[in-house]
Tab-separated table of C-alpha atoms and ligand atoms in Angstrom:
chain	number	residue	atom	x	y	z
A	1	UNK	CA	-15.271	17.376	21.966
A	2	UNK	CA	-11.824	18.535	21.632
A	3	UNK	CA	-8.343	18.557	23.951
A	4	UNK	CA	-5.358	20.764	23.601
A	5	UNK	CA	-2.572	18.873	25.364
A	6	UNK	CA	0.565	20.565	25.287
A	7	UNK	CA	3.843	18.699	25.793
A	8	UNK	CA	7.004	19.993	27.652
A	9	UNK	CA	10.216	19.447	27.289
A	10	UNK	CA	13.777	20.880	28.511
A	11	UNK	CA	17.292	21.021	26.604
A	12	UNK	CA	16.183	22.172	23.251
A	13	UNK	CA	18.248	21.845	20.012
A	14	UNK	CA	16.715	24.109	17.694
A	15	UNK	CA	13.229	22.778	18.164
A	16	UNK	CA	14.277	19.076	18.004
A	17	UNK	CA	12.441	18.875	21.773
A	18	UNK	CA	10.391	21.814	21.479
A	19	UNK	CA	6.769	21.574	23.281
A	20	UNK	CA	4.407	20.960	20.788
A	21	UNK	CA	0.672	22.124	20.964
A	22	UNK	CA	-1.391	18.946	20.358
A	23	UNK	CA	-4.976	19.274	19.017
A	24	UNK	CA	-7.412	16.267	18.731
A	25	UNK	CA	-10.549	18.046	17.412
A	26	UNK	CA	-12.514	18.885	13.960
A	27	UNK	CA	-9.974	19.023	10.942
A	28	UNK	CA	-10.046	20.508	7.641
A	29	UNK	CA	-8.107	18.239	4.886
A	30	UNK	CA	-8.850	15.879	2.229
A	31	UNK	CA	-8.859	12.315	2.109
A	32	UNK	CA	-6.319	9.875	0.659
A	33	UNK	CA	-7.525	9.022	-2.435
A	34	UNK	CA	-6.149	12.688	-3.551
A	35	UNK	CA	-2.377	10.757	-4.064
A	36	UNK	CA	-3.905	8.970	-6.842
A	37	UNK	CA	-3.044	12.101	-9.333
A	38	UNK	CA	0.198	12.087	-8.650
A	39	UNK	CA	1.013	8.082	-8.698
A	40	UNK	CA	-0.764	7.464	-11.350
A	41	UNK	CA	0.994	9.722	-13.236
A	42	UNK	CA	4.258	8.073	-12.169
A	43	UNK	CA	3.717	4.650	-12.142
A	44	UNK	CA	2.731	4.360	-16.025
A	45	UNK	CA	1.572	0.690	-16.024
A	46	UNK	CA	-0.733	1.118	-13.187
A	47	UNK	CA	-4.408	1.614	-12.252
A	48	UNK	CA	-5.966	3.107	-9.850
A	49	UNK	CA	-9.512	1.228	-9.250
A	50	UNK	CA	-11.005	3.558	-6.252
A	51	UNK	CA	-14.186	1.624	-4.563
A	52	UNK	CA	-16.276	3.998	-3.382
A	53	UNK	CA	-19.254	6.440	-3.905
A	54	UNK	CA	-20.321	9.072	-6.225
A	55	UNK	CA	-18.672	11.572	-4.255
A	56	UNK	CA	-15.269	9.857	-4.507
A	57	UNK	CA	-15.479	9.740	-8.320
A	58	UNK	CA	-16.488	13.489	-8.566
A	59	UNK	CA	-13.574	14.245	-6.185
A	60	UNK	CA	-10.796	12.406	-8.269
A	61	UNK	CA	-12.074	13.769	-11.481
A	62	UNK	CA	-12.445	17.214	-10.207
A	63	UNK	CA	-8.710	17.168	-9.019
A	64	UNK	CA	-7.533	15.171	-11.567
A	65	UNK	CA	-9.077	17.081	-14.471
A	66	UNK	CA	-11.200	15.373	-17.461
A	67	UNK	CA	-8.708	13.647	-20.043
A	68	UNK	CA	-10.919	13.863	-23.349
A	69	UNK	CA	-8.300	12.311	-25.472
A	70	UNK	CA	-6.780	9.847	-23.253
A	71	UNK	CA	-8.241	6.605	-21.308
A	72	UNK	CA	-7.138	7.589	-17.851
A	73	UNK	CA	-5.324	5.397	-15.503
A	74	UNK	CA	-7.890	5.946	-12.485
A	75	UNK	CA	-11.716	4.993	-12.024
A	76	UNK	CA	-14.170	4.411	-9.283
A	77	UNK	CA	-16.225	1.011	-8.487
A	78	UNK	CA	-19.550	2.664	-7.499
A	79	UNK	CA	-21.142	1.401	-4.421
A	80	UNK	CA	-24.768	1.630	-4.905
A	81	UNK	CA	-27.344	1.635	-2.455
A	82	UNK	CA	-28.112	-1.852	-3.354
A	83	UNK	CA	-24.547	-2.633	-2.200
A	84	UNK	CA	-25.028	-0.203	0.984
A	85	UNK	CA	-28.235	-2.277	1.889
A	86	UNK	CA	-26.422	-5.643	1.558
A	87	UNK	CA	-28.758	-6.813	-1.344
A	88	UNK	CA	-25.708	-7.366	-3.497
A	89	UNK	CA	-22.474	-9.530	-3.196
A	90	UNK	CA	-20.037	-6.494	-3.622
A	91	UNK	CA	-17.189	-9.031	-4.290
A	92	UNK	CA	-19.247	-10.350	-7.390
A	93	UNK	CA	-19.329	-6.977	-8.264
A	94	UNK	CA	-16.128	-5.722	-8.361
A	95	UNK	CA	-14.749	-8.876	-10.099
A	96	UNK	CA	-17.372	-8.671	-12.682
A	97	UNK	CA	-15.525	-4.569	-12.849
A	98	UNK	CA	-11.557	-6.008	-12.628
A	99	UNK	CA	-12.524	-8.766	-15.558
A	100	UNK	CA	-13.843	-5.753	-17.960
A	101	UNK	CA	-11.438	-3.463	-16.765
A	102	UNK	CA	-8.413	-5.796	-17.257
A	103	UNK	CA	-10.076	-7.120	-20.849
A	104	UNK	CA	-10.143	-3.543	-22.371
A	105	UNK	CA	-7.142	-2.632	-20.860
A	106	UNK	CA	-4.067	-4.838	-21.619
A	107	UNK	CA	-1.170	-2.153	-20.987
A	108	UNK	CA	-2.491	-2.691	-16.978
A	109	UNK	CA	0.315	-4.446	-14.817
A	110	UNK	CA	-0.841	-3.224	-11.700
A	111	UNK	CA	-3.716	-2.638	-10.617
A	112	UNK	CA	-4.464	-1.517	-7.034
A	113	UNK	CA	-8.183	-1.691	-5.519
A	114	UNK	CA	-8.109	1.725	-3.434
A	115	UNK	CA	-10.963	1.578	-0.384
A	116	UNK	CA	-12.767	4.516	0.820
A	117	UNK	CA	-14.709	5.424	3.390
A	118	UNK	CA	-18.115	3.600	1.992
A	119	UNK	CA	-16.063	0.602	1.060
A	120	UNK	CA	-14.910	0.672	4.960
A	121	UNK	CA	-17.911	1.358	6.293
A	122	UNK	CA	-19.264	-1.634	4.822
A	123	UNK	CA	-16.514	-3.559	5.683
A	124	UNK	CA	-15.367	-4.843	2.468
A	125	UNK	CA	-12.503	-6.621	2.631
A	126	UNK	CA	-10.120	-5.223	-0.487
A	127	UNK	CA	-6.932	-7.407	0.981
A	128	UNK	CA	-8.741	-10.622	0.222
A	129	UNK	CA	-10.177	-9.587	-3.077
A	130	UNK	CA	-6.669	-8.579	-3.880
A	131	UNK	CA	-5.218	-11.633	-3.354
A	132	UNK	CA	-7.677	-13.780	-4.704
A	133	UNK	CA	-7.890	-11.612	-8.017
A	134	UNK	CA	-4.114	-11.896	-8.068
A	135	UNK	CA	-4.057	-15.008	-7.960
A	136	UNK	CA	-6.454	-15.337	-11.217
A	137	UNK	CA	-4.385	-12.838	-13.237
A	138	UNK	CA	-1.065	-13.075	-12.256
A	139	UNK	CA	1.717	-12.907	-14.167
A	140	UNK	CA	0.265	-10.574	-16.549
A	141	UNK	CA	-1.152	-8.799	-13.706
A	142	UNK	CA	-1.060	-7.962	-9.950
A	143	UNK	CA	-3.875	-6.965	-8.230
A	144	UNK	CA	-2.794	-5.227	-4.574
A	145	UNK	CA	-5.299	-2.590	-2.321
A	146	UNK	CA	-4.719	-0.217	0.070
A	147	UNK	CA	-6.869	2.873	1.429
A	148	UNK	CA	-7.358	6.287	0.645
A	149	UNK	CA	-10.293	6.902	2.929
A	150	UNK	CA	-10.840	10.288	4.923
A	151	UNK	CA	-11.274	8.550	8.453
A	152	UNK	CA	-8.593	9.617	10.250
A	153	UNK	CA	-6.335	10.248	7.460
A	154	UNK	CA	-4.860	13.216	5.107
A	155	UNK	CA	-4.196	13.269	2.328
A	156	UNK	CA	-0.351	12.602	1.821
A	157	UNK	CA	-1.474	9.415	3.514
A	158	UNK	CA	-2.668	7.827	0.081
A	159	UNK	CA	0.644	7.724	-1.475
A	160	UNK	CA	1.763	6.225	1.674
A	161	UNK	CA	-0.347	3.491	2.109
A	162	UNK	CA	0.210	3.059	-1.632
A	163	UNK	CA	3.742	2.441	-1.345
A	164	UNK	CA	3.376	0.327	1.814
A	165	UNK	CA	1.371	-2.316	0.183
A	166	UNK	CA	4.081	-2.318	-2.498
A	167	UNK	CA	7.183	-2.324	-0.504
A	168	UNK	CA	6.587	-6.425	0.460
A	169	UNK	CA	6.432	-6.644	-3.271
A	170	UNK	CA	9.425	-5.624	-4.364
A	171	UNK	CA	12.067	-8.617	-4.806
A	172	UNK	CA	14.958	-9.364	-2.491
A	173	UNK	CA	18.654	-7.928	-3.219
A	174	UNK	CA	20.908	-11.257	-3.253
A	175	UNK	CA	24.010	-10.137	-3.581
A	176	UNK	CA	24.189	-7.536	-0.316
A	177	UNK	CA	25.971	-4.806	-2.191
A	178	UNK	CA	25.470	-0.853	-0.611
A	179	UNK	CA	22.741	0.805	-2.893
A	180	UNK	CA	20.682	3.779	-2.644
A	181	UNK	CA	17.108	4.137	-2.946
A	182	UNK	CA	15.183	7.003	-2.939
A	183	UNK	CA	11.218	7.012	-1.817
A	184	UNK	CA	8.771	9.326	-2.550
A	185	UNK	CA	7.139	9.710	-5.764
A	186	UNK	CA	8.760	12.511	-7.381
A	187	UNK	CA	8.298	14.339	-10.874
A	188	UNK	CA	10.477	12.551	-13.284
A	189	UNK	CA	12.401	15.850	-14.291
A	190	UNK	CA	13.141	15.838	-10.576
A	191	UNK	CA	13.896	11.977	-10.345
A	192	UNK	CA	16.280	12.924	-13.427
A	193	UNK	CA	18.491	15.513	-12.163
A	194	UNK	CA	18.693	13.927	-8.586
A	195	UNK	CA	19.746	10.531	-10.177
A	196	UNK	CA	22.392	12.403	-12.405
A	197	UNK	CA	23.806	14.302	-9.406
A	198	UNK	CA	23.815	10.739	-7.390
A	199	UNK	CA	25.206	8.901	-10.268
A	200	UNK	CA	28.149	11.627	-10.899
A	201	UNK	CA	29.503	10.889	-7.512
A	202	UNK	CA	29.662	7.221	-8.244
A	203	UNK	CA	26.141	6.627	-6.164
A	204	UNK	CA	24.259	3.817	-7.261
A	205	UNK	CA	20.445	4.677	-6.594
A	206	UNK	CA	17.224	3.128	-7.547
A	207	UNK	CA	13.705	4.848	-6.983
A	208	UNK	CA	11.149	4.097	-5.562
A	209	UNK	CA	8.297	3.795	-7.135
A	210	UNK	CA	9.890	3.290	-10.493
A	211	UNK	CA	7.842	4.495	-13.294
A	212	UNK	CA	6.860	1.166	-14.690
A	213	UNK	CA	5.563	-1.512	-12.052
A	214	UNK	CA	7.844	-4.381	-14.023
A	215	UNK	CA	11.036	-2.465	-12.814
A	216	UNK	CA	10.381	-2.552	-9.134
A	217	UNK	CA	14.240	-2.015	-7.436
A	218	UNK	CA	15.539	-4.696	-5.543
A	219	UNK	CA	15.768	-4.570	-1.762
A	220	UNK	CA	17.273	-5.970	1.636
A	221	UNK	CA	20.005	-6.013	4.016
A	222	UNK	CA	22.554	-3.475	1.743
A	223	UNK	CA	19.571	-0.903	0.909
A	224	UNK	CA	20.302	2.768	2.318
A	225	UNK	CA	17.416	4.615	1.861
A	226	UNK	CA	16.704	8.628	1.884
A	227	UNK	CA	13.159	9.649	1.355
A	228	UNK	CA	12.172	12.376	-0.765
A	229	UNK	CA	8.753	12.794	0.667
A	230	UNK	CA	8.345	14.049	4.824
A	231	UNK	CA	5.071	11.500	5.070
A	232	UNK	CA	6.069	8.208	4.791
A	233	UNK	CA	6.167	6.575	8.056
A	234	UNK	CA	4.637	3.547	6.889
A	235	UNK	CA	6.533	2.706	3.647
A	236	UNK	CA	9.512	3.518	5.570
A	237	UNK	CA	8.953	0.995	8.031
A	238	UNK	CA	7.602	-1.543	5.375
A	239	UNK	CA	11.435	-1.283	3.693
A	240	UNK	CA	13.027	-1.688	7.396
A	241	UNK	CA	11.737	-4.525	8.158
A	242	UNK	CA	12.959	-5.632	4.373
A	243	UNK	CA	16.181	-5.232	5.967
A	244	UNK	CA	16.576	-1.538	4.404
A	245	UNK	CA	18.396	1.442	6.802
A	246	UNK	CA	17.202	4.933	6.414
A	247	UNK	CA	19.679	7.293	6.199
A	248	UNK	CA	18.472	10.636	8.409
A	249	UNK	CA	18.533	13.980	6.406
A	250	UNK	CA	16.525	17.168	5.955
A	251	UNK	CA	14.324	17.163	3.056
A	252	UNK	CA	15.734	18.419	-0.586
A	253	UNK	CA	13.998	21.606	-0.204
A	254	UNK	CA	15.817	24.915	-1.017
A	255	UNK	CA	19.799	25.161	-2.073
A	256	UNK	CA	21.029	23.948	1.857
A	257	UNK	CA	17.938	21.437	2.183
A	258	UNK	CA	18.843	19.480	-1.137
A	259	UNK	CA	22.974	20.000	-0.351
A	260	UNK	CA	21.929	18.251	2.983
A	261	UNK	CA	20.272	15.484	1.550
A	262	UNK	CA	22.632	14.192	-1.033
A	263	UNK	CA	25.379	14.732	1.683
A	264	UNK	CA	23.863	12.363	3.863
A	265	UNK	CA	23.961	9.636	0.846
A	266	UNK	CA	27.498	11.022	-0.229
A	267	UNK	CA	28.986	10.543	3.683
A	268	UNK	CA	27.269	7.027	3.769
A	269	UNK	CA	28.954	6.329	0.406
A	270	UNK	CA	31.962	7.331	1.300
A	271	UNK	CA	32.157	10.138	-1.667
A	272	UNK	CA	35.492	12.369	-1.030
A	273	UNK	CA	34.878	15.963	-0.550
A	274	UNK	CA	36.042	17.181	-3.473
A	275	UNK	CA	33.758	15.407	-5.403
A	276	UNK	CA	30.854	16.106	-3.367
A	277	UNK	CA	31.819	19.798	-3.863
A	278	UNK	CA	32.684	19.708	-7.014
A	279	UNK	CA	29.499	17.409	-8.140
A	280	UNK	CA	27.062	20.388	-6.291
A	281	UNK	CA	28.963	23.950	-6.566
A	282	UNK	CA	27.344	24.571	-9.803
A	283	UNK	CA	24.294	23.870	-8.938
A	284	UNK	CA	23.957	24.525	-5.616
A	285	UNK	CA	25.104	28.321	-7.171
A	286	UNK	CA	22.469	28.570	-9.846
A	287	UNK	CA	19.666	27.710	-6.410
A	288	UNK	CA	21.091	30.206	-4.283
A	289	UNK	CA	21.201	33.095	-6.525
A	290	UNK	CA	17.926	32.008	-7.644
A	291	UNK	CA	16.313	32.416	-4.042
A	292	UNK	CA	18.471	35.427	-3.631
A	293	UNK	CA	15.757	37.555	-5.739
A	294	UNK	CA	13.178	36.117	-3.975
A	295	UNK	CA	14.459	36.862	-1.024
A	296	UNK	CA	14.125	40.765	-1.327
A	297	UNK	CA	10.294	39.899	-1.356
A	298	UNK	CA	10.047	37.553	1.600
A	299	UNK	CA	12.554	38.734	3.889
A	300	UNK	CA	10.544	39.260	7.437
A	301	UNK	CA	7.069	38.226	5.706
A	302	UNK	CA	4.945	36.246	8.417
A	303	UNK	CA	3.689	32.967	8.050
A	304	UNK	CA	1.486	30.540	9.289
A	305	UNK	CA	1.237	26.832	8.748
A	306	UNK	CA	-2.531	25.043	9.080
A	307	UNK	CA	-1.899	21.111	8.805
A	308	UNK	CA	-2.353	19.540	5.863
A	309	UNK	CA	0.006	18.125	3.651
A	310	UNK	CA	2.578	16.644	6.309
A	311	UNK	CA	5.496	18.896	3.865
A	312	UNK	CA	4.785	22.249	6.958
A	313	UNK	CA	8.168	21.817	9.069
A	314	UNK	CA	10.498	21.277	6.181
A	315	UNK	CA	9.031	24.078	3.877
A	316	UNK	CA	9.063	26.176	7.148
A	317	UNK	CA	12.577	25.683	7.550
A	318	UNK	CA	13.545	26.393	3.657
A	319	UNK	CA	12.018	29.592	4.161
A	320	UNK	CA	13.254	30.774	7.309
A	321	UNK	CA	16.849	30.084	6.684
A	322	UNK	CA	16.899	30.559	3.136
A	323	UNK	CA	14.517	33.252	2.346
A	324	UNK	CA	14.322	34.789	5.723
A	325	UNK	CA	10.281	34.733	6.321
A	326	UNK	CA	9.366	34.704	10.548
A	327	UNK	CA	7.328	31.419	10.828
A	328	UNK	CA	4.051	32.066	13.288
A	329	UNK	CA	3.151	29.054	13.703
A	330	UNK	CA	4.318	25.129	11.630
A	331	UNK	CA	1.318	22.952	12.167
A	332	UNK	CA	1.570	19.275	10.970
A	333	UNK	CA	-1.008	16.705	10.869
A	334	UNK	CA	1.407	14.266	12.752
A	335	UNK	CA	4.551	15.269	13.664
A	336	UNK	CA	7.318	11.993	13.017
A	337	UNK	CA	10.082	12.885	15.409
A	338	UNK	CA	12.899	10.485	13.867
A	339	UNK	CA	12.069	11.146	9.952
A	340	UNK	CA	11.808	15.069	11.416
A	341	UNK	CA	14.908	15.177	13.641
A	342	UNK	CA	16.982	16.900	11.161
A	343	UNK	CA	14.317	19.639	10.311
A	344	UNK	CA	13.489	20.255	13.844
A	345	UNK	CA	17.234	21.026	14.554
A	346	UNK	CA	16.838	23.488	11.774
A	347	UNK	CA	14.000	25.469	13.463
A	348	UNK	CA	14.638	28.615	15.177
A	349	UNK	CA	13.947	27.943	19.240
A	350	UNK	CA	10.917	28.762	20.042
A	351	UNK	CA	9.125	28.256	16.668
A	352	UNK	CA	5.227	27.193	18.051
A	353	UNK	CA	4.737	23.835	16.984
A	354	UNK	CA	1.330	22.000	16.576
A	355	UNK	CA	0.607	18.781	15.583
A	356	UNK	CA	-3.389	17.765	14.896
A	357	UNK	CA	-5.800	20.153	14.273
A	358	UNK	CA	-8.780	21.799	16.052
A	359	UNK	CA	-9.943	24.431	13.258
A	360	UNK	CA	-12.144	26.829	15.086
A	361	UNK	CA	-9.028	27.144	17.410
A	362	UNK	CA	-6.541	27.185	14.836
A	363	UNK	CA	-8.531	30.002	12.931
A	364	UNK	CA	-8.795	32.050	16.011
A	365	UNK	CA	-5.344	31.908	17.011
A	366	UNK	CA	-4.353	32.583	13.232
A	367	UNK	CA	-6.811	35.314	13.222
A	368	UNK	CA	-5.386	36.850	16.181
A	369	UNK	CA	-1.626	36.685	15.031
A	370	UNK	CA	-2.433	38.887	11.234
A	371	UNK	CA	0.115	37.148	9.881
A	372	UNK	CA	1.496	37.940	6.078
A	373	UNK	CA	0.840	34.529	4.640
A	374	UNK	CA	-1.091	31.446	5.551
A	375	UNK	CA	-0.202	27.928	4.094
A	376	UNK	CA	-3.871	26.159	4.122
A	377	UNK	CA	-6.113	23.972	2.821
A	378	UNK	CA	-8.817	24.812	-0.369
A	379	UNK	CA	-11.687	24.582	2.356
A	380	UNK	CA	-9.892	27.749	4.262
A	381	UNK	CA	-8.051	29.532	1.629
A	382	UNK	CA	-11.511	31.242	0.620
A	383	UNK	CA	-12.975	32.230	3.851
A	384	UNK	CA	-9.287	33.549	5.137
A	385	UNK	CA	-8.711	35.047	1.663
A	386	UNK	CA	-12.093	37.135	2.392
A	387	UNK	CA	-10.639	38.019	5.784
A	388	UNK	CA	-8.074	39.938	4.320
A	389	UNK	CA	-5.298	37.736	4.448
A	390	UNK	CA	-3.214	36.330	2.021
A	391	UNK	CA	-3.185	32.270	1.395
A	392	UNK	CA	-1.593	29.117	-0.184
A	393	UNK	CA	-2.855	26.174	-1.193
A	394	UNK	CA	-1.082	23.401	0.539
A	395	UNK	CA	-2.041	20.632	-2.356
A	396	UNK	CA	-0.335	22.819	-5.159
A	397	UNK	CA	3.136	22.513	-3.281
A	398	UNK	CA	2.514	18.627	-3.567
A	399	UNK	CA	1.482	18.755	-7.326
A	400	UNK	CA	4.728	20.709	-8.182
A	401	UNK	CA	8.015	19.731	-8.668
A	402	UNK	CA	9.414	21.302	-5.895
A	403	UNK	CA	12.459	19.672	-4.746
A	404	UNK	CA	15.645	19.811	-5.656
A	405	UNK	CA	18.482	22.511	-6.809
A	406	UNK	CA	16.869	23.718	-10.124
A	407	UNK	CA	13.619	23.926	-8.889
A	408	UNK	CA	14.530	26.048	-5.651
A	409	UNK	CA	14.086	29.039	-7.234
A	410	UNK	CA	10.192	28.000	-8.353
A	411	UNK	CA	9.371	27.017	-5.011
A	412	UNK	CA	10.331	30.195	-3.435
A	413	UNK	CA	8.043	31.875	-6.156
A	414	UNK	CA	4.975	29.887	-4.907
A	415	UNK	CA	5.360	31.830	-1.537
A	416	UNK	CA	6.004	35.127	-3.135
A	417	UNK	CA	3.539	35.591	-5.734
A	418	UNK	CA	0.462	35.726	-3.667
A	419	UNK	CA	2.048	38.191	-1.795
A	420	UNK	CA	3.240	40.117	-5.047
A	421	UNK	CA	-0.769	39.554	-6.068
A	422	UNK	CA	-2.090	40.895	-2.996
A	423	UNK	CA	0.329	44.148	-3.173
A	424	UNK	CA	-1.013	44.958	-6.895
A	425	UNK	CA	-4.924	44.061	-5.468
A	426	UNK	CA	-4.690	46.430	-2.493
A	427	UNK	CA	-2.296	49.365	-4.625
B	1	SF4	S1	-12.884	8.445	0.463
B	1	SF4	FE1	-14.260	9.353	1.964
B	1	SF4	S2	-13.531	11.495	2.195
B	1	SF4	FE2	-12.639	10.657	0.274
B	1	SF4	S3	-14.079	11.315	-1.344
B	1	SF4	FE3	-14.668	9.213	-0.712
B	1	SF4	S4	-16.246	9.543	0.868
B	1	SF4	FE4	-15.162	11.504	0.618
């Protein structure tokens, strides 16, 4: 069973109230536990203990890749059938796996148990085996959960719930003073050249999450925060009700997203003009003339948006204003009106909007429309690739480094070499 249960609305500001098409029926996108390549990556002292099945190991080593030389930071808790039929205690189990784990692994300061489906359908409780393994291994180590299942989730969600169940965590500013945190996990060259940018206008920022678990950033009442990442609505609300206030901003995507986003820390601030200017002209210069070449190739290209990584409306915007590409249709898993009001203004009026997903009727209205590009999922690239048309994988733009002035330029190039591929294919 599916419903399609369009909204309307008057008074539109770009598409800020813009009737959305929303679709509660079969969906295409992976589960959470996909985050766990890029935090693990970020947060060096952690580990990622994923209780689950067989299937949830082969998917995090498939999209992680097999480190030969290195002990990874990630592993899987197998649920056996013995476990599935109750004739095991599973929290025996997985202390009996957290004592060796934490005994052959001494550079581990955080460990987080991360439940999937099986270790939901069961009903294990992870919270209470976090806390009562934490409470056997702190200081040297905490132990906190959270889930990456599939049921009702995609796959953005991981790093959310991730950061969720370590924004309590994090200790309490004392002294009140204004500082800046950024969330979203973000590629340290990235994290780098946004700090610098921050820090040259006399910003003081902290990120979060830092990339070792013993320098969490303080937080409370004086914490400003921007995030960096479009999908994450429960983090976000974790650090409000810390006391944190998120600043609103479009994403830093593109030259005018990323000029938006550090002006929205500048003006809270209170950074003159002048210095914003003259702490972003160079820059901000080097981004536009990089898009400017790509431009030539996407101007008026068609695209359409299948929901999947929660990053559709502001990479739609980027490149409609910047790069000039028609957007067919932005589909988001959910659609966050507050942490999306400045993206939505962005849109052009009249931009079709859908939030959910209900495949068949997704493919058939993409189908329909031809357009020049589609922004998908692995599961559809393939059989839309075969149809003739011309796809991205929406999981590469999250395992990129992708925001930001000096990676503007690269992003745009995502878009335009499949095109550029397809034109040599078909020539
Ligand atoms: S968590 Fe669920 S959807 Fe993800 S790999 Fe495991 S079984 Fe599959």
């Amino acid at each position: 069973m599916s419903s399609v249960i369009p909204i309307r609305s008057d008074n539109a500001s770009g598409c800020q109230d813009a009737p959305v098409l929303i679709e509660r029926g079969q969906r295409e996108v992976f589960c959470g536990l996909t985050g766990i390549i890029w935090l693990h990556r970020k947060i060096q002292d952690a580990f990622f203990l994923v209780v689950g099945s067989r299937t949830c190991a082969h998917l995090i080593q498939s999209a992680a890749g097999v480190m030969i030389f290195a002990e990874p930071r990630f592993g899987t808790a197998i649920i056996d059938e013995r476990d599935l039929a109750g004739l095991a205690d599973c929290n025996d189990e997985l202390d009996k796996v957290v004592g060796q784990l934490l005994q052959r692994r001494p550079d581990i300061k955080l460990l987080f148990l991360v439940g999937s489906c099986p270790s939901e359908v069961i009903k294990l409780d992870l919270s209470r085996a976090a806390e009562r393994l934490t409470r056997q291994y702190l200081p040297s180590v905490r132990v906190l959960n959270y889930s990456g299942s599939g049921i009702e989730t995609t796959f953005t969600q991981g790093e959310d719930a991730c950061l969720a169940s370590l924004a309590p965590t994090l200790p309490q500013s004392s002294d009140g003073a204004a500082r800046l945190l950024v969330v979203g996990t973000l590629a340290d060259v990235v994290e780098d050249q946004l700090g610098q940018l921050l820090k040259t206008m006399g910003v003081a920022v902290d990120f979060f999450p830092p990339r070792r678990s013993t320098q969490l950033p303080s937080v409370g009442p004086g914490t400003r925060f921007l995030l960096a990442q479009p999908f994450l609505a429960d983090t976000a609300r974790a650090l409000e009700s810390r006391g944190a206030v998120h600043l609103g901003a479009p994403f830093p995507l593109g030259a005018e997203g990323t000029t938006a986003w550090l002006q929205a820390a500048a003006t809270e601030f209170g950074v003159s003009p002048a210095l914003f200017e003259q702490t972003t002209r160079a820059p901000r210069q080097r981004a536009e003339q990089a898009l400017s070449r790509q431009r030539t190739l996407l101007q008026g290209k068609r695209i359409f948006f299948f929901p999947d990584s929660q990053l559709e409306i502001p990479l739609a915007r980027f490149l409609h204003r910047e790069l000039g590409m028609e957007l067919v249709e932005v589909g988001t898993p959910y659609l966050h009106r507050n942490h999306m009001a400045a993206e939505l203004a962005w849109l052009p009026a009249g931009t079709r909007l859908s939030e959910g997903q209900d495949v068949e009727k997704q493919l058939d209205r993409c189908l329909a429309d031809q357009p020049d590009m589609v922004v998908c999922g692995l599961g559809l690239a393939n059989p839309l690739e075969a149809k003739g048309l011309t796809t991205k994988w929406a999981i590469e733009l999250v395992f990129t480094p992708i925001q930001g002035y000096e990676q503007a330029g690269d992003l745009a190039g995502l878009f335009s070499r499949p095109l550029t591929r397809r034109l040599k294919l078909v020539a």
